Short mmCIF file of C-alpha atoms (C1' of nucleotides) in Angstrom, two decimals:
data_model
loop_
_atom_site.label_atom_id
_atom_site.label_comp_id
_atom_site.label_asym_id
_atom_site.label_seq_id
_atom_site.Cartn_x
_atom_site.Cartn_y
_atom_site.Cartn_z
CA UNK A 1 0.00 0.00 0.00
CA UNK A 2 1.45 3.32 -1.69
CA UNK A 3 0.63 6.89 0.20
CA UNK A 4 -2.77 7.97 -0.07
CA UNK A 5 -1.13 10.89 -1.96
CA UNK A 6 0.21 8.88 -4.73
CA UNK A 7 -1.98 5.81 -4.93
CA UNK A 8 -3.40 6.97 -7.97
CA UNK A 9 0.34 6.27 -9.87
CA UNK A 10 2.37 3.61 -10.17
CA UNK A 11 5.35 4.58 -7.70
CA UNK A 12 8.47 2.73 -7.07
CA UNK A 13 9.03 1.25 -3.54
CA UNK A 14 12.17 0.42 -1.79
CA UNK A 15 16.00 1.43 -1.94
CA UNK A 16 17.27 4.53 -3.92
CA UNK A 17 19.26 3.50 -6.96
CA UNK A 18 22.07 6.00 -7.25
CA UNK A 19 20.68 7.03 -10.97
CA UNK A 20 17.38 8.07 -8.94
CA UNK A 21 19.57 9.80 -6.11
CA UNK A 22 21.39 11.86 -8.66
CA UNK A 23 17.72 12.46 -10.39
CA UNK A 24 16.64 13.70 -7.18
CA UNK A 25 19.88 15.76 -6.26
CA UNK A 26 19.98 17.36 -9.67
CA UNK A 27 16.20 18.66 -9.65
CA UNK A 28 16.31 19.76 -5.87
CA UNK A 29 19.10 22.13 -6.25
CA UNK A 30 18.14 23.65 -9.41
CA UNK A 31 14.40 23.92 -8.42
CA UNK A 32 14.06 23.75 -4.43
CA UNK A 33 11.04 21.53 -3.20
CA UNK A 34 8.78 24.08 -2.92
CA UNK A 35 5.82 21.03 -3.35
CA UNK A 36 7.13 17.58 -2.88
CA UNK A 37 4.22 15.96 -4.49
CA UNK A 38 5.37 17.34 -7.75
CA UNK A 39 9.02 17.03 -7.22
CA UNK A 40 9.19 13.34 -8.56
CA UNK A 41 6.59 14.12 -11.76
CA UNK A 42 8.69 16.99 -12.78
CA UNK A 43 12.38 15.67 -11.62
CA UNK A 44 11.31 12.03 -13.59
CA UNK A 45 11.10 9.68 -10.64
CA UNK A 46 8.71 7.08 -10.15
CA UNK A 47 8.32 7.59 -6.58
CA UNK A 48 5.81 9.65 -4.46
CA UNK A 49 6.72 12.68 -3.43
CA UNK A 50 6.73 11.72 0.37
CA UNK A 51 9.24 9.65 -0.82
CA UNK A 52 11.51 11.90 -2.21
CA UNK A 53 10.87 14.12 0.78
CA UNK A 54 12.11 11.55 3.14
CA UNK A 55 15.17 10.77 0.93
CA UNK A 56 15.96 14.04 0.65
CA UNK A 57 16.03 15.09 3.97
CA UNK A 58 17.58 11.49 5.61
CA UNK A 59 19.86 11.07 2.82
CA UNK A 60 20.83 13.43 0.45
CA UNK A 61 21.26 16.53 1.70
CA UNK A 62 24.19 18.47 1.04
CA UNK A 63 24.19 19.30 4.69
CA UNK A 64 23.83 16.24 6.21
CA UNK A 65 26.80 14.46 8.35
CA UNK A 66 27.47 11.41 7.72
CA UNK A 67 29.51 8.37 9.89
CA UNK A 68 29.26 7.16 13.54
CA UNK A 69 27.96 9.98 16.28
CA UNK A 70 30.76 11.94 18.38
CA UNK A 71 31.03 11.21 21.99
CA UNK A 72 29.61 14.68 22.59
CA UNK A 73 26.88 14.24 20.08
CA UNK A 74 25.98 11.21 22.19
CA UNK A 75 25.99 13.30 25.20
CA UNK A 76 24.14 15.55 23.70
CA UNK A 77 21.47 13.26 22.50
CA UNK A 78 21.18 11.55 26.23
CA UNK A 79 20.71 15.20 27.77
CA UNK A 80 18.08 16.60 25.92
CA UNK A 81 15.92 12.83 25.40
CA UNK A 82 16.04 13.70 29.27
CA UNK A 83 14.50 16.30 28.49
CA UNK A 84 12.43 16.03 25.42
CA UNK A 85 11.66 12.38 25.78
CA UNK A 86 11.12 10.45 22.30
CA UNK A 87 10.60 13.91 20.13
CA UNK A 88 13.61 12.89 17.74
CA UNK A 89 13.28 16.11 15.95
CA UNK A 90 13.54 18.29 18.56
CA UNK A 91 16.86 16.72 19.55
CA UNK A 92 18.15 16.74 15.85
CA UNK A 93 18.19 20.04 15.74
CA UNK A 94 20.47 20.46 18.90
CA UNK A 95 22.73 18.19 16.14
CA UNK A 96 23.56 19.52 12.82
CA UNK A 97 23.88 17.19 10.19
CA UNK A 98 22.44 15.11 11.83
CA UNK A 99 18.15 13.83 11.00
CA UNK A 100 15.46 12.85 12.98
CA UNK A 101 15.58 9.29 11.57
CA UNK A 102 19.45 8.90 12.55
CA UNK A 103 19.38 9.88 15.62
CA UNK A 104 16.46 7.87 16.58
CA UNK A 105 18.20 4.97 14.86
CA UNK A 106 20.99 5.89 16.94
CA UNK A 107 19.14 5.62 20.08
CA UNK A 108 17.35 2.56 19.42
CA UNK A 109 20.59 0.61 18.05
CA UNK A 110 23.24 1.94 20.41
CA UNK A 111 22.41 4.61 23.33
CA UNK A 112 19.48 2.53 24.75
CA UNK A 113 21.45 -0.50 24.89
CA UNK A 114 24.30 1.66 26.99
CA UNK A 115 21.88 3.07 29.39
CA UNK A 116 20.50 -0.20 30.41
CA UNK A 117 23.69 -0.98 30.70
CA UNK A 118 24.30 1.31 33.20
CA UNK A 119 21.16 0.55 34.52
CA UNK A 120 19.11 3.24 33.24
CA UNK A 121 15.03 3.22 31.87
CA UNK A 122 15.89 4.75 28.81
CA UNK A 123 12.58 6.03 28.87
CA UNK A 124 12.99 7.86 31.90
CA UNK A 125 16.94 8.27 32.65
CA UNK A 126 15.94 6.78 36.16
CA UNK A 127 17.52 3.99 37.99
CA UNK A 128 16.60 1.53 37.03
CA UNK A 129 14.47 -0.80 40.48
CA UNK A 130 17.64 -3.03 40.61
CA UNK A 131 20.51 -0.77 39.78
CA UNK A 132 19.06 1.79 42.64
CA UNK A 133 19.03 -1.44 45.29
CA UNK A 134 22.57 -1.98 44.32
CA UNK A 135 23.81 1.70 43.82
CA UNK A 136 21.78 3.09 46.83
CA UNK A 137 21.03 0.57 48.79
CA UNK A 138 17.16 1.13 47.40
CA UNK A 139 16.93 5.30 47.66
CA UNK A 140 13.77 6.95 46.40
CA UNK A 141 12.55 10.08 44.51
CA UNK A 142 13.31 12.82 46.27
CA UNK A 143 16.01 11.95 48.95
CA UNK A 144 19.59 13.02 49.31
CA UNK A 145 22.46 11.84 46.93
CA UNK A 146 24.81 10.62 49.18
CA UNK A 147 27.85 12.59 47.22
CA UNK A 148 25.62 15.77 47.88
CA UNK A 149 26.89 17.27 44.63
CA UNK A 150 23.15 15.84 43.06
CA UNK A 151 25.19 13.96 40.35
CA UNK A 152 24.45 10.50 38.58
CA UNK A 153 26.52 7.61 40.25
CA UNK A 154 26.98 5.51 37.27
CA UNK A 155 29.88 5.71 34.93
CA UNK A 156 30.06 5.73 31.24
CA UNK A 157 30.56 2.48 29.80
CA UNK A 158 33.01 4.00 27.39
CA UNK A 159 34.93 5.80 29.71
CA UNK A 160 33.21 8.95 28.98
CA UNK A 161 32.09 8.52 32.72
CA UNK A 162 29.67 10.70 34.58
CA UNK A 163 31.30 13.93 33.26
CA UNK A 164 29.56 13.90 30.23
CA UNK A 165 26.07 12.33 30.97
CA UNK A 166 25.14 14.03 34.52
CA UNK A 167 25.69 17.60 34.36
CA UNK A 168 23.21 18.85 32.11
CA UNK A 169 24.48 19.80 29.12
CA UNK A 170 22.88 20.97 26.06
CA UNK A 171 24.78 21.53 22.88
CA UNK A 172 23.42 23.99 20.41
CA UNK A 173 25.70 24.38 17.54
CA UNK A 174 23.26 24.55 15.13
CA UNK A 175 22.62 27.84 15.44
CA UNK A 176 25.58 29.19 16.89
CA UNK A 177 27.12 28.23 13.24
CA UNK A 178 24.84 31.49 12.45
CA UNK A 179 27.22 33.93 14.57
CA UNK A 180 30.48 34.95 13.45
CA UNK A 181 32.45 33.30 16.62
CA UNK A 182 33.37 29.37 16.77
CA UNK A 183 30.41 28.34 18.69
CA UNK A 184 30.88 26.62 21.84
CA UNK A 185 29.57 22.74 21.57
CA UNK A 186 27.98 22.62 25.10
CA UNK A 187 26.55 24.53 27.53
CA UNK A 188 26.98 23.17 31.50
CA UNK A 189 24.16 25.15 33.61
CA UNK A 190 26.07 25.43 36.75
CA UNK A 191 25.21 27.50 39.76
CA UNK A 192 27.41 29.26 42.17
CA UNK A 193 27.04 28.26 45.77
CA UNK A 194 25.83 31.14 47.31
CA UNK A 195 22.24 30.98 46.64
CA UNK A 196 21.53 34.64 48.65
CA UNK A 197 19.68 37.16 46.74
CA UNK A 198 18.26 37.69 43.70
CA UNK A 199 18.42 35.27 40.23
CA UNK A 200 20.82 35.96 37.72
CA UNK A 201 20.64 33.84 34.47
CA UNK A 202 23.17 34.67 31.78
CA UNK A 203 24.13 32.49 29.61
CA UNK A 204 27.86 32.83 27.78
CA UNK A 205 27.33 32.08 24.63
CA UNK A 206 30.53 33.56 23.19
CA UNK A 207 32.95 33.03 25.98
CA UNK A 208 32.33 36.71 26.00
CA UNK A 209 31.24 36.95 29.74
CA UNK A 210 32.93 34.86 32.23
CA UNK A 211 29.45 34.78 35.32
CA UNK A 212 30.04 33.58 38.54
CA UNK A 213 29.18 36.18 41.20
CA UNK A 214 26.37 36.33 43.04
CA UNK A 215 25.54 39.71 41.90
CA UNK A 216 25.59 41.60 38.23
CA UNK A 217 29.03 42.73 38.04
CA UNK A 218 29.52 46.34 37.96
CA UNK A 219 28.69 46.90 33.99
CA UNK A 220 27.65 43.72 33.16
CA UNK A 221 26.12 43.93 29.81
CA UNK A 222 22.61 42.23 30.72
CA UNK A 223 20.18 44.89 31.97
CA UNK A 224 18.89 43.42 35.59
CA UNK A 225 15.53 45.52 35.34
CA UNK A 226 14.13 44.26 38.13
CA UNK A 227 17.21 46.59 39.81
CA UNK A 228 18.08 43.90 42.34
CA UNK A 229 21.90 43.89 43.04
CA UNK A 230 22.51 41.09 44.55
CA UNK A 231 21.63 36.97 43.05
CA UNK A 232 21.64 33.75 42.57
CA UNK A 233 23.50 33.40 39.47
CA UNK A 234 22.59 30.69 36.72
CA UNK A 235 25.09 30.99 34.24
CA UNK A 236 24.80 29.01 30.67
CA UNK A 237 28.12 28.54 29.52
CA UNK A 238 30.99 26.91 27.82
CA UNK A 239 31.74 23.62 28.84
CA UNK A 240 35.00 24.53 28.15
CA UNK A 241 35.30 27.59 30.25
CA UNK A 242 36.30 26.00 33.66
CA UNK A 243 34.80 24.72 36.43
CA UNK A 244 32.44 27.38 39.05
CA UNK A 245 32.25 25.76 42.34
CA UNK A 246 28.69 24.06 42.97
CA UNK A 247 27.60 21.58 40.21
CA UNK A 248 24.36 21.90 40.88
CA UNK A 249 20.69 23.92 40.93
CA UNK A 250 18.74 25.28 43.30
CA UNK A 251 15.83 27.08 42.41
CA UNK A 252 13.49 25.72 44.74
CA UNK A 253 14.14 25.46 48.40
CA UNK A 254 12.28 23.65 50.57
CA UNK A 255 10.31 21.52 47.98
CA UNK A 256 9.37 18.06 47.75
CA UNK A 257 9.64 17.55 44.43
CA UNK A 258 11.43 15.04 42.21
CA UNK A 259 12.42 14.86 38.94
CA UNK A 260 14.04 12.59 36.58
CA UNK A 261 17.21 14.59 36.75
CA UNK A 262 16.73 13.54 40.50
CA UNK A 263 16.57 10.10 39.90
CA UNK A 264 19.26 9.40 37.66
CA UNK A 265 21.67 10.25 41.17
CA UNK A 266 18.95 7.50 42.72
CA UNK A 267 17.43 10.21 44.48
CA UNK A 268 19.86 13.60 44.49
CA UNK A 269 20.04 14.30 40.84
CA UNK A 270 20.95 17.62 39.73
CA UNK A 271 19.97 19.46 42.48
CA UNK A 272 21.83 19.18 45.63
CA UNK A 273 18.39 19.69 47.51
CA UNK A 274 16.68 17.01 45.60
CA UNK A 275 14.98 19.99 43.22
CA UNK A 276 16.41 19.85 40.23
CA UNK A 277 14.18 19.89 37.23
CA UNK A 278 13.29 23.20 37.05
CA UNK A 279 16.72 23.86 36.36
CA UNK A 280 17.56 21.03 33.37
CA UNK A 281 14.38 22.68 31.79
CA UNK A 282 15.71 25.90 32.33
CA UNK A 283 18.88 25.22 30.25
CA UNK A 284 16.92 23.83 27.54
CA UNK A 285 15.05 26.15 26.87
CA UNK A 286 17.55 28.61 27.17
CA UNK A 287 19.78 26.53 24.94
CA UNK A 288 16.65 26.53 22.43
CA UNK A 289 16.64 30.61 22.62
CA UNK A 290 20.92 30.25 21.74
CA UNK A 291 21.06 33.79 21.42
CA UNK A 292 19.48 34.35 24.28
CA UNK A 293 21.82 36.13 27.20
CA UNK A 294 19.00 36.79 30.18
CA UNK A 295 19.68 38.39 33.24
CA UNK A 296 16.04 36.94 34.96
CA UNK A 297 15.22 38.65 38.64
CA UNK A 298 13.62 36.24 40.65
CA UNK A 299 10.12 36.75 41.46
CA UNK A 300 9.18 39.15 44.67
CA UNK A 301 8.66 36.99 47.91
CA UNK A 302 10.34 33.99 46.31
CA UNK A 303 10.34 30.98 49.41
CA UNK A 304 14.42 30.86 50.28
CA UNK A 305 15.61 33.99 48.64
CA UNK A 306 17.23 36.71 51.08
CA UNK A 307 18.42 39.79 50.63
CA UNK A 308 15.53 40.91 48.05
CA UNK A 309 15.72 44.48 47.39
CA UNK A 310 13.07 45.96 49.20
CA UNK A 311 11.28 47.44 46.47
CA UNK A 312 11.64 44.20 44.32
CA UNK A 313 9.83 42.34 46.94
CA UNK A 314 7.00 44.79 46.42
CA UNK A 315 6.18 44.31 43.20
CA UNK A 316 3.79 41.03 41.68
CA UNK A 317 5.32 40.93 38.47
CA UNK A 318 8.65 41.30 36.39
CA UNK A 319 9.59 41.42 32.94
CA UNK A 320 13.17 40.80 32.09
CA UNK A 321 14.05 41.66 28.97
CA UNK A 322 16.07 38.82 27.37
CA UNK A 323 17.39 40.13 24.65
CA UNK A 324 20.67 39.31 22.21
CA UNK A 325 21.15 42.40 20.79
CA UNK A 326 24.98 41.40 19.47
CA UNK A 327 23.35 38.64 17.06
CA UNK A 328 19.79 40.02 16.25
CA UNK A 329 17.88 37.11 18.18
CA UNK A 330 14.48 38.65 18.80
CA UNK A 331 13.68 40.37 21.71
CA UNK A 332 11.89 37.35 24.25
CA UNK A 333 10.48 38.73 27.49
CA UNK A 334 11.12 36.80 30.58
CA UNK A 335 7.72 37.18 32.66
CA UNK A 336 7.60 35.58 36.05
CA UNK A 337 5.42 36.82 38.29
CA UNK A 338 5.78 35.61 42.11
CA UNK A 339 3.66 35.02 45.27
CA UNK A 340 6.01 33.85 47.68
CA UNK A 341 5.76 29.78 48.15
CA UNK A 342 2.68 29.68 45.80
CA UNK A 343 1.45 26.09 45.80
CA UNK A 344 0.55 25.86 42.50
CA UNK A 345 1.49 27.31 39.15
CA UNK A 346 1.69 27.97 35.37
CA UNK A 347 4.43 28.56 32.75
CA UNK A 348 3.75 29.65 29.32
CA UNK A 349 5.91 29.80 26.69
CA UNK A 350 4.21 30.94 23.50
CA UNK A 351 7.05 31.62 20.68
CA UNK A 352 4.57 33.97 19.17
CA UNK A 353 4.82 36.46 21.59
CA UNK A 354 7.92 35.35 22.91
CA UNK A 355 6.90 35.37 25.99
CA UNK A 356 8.09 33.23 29.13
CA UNK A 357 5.14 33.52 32.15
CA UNK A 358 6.66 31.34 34.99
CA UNK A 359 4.85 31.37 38.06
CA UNK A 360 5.90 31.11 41.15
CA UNK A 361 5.79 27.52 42.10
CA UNK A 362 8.71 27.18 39.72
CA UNK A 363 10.36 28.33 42.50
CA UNK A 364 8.89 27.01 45.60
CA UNK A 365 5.75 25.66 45.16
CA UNK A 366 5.74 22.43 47.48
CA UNK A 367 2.74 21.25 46.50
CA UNK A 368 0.61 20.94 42.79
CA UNK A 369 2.82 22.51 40.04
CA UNK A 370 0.12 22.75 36.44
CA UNK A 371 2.62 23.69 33.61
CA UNK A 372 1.01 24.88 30.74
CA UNK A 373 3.10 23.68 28.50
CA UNK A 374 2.17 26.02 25.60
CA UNK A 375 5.12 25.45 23.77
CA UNK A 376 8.52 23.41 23.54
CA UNK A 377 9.66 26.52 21.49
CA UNK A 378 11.50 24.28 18.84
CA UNK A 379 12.32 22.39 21.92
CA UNK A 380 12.70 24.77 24.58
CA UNK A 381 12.26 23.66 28.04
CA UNK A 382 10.04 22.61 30.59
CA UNK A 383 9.99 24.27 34.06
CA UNK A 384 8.99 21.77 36.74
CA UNK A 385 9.08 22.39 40.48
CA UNK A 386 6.53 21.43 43.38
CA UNK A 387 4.83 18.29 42.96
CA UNK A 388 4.90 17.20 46.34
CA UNK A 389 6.71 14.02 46.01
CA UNK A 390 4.98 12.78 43.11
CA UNK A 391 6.56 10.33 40.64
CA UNK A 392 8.56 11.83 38.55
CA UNK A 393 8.57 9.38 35.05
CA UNK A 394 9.47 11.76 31.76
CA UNK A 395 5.73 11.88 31.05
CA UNK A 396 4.99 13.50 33.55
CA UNK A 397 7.91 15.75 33.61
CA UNK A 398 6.39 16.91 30.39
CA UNK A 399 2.99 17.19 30.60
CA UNK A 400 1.87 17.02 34.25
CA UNK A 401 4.08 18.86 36.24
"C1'" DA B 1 32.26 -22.66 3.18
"C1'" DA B 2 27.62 -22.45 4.52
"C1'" DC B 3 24.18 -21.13 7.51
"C1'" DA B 4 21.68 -18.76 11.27
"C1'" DG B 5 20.99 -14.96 14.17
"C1'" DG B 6 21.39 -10.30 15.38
"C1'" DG B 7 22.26 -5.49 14.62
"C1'" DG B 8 22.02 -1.38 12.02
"C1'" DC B 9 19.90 1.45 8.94
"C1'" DA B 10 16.89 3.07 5.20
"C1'" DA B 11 12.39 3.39 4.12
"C1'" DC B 12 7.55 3.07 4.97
"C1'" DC B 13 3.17 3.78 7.55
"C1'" DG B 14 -0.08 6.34 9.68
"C1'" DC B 15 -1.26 9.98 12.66
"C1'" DT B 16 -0.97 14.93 13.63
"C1'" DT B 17 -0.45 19.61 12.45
"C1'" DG B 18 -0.69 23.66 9.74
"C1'" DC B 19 -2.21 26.12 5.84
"C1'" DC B 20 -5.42 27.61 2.50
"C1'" DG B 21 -9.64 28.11 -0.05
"C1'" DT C 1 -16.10 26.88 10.34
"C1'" DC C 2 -15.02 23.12 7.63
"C1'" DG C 3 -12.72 20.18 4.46
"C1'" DG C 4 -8.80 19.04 1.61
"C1'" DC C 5 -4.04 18.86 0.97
"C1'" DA C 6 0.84 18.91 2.08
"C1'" DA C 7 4.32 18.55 5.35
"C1'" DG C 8 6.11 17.01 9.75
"C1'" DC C 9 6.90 13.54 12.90
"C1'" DG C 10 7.41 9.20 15.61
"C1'" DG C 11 6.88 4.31 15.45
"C1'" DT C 12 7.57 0.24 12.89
"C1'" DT C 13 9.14 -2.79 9.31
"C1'" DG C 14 12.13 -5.14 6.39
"C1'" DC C 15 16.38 -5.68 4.07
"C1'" DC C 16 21.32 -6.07 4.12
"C1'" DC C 17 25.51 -7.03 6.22
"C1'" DC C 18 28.38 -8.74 9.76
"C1'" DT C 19 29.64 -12.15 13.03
"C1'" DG C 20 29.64 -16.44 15.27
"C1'" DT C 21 29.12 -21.35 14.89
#
DNA sequence: AACAGGGGCAACCGCTTGCCG
DNA sequence: TCGGCAAGCGGTTGCCCCTGT
């Protein structure tokens, strides 16, 4: 059975001959594909134009990379399907060159295997039941990591050990090879240890701006309009650009929650607290929006957070202005709007109006957390705090927190 | 050398989404 | 608002090749 949209001709079926290939090739980049279902009429193939599609874009695209993945691509991958779950797409495009249909080939020939291996659900990154009895002696969601640093205790079967697989990493190349600078491969979202203050997020995209502070540095070149001094600094950054103390977030004090990032420590995950999702999500979607260097105030009243400024702690809502004005990302507006250790809240992210809405509960909220998850913005992030102990599977992370 | 089994990968299938009239 | 069409996407299938016996 053909494709309903070319059942009514004869189509051929099966592998590419290289004489259809170069068919293909030749009529693509003198015409574009601006309707597939007329590509193969007009470019002499007896194939449907889904066809073509798909052998175009898995195949024979000038762009495409070909061979066995990196060791970082890998990484990549395994960070953001902790993330993204199953949505192959979304994590192609964190790897250029590289299609939907490999990488999911990839995962289902090679990284799966490793991760049970190491006695991960590839589905959810956790611990596996048996692996946590033997790591952890049988730890749940939620509790301490006994190294207190919230990273995974497994190591790489390859030897790329728990450096590259536990601390989040996101690698966005794809549209870093846009700027004019050697883009950095991977991001690490690490967070100073003093967690006093304010939130600062910046994220280094160029090895331009070195954050690690607790406060905006005297004429640091992301507007803090909240006018907080003072912060808990998040900074997105080159993997390559050393080490900053703490290896872990902390967004949310005092909360229950769990996460999958939690798990994969049997428990700590990437938070040192045992709240660490919020954070993995975080980089995502800040990895999604490259371009995007944010200074983000944390919301007024925020459960854990001293040293507000006084007049911050007044106000119900702030809008940071995220904006990468050096590469000509649009503008994208960082909304959160607090209520102290609010029990339950809601994060938009609608790419049309660019807009971020994170409630409170991101930060604190101990119990209910209802994400409306308007958008993966080509695969941003998901923001996931509270949940009061609840499980913590990648579903869930997605669409129920 | 021949065969069987497994793994990897290309391609297909069918559902969903978005666009347009 | 609705229906048709095209594209996008994830899951599945089937073929080919490699390896072990």
């Amino acid at each position: 059975m053909g494709h309903h949209c070319c059942s009514k001709q004869k189509v051929k079926r099966g592998l590419w001959s290289p004489e259809e290939d170069e068919k293909l090739v030749r009529y693509i980049s003198e015409h574009g594909h601006s309707c597939w279902s007329s590509v193969p009429k007009h470019a002499g193939l007896q194939r449907c134009g889904k066809s073509c599609r798909l052998r175009w874009i898995n195949y024979l695209r000038p762009d495409l990379k070909r061979g066995t993945f990196s060791e970082q691509e890998e990484r990549t991958i395994i960070d953001v399907h902790r993330i993204l779950g199953n949505r192959w797409a979304q994590i192609a495009k964190h790897l250029p060159g590289r299609t939907d249909n490999e990488v999911k080939n990839f995962w289902n020939s090679c990284i799966k295997k490793k991760l049970i291996a190491q006695g991960l659900d590839p589905k959810t990154h956790n611990l596996l039941p048996a692996s946590k009895t033997l790591l952890h002696g049988g730890g749940g969601g939620g509790a301490a990591n006994p190294s207190g640093n919230g990273l995974a205790q497994f190591q790489s079967s390859n030897g790329a050990a728990a450096a590259g697989t536990t601390p989040f990493t996101i690698s966005s190349p794809a549209k870093a090879a846009a700027y004019d600078v050697a883009p950095p491969a991977l991001y690490d979202v690490v967070l100073p240890a003093n967690p006093a203050g304010g939130m600062l997020m910046a994220h280094d995209h160029h090895h331009h701006h070195q954050v690690a502070a607790a406060a905006a540095p005297v004429g640091y070149p992301y507007a803090d309009h909240g006018g907080n001094g003072g912060g808990v600094l998040m900074s997105f950054r080159d993997q390559n650009a050393g080490v900053h103390g703490a290896a872990s977030m902390d967004f949310m004090n005092g909360s229950s929650s769990s996460s999958s990032m939690e798990q994969l420590g049997g428990g700590g995950g990437m938070s040192s607290n045992g709240n660490g999702s919020f954070s993995a999500s975080m980089a995502a979607f800040m990895d999604e929006e490259a371009a995007m260097w944010a200074t983000a105030v944390a919301p007024p009243g925020m459960g854990g957070l001293a040293g507000m400024d006084q007049v911050a702690q007044q106000q119900k809502q702030q809008q940071v202005l995220v904006q990468d004005a050096a590469v000509g990302v649009a503008p994208t507006t960082l909304m959160m709007h607090g209520g102290g250790a609010a029990t339950a809240g809601a994060m938009v992210v609608d790419k049309s109006v660019e807009m971020v809405d994170v409630s409170s509960a991101v930060y604190g909220g101990a119990t209910a957390t209802a994400f409306d998850l308007d958008l993966m913005v080509e695969s941003c992030g998901m923001f996931c705090g509270g949940g009061g102990g609840a499980g913590n599977a990648m579903e869930q992370l997605q669409w129920d927190c």
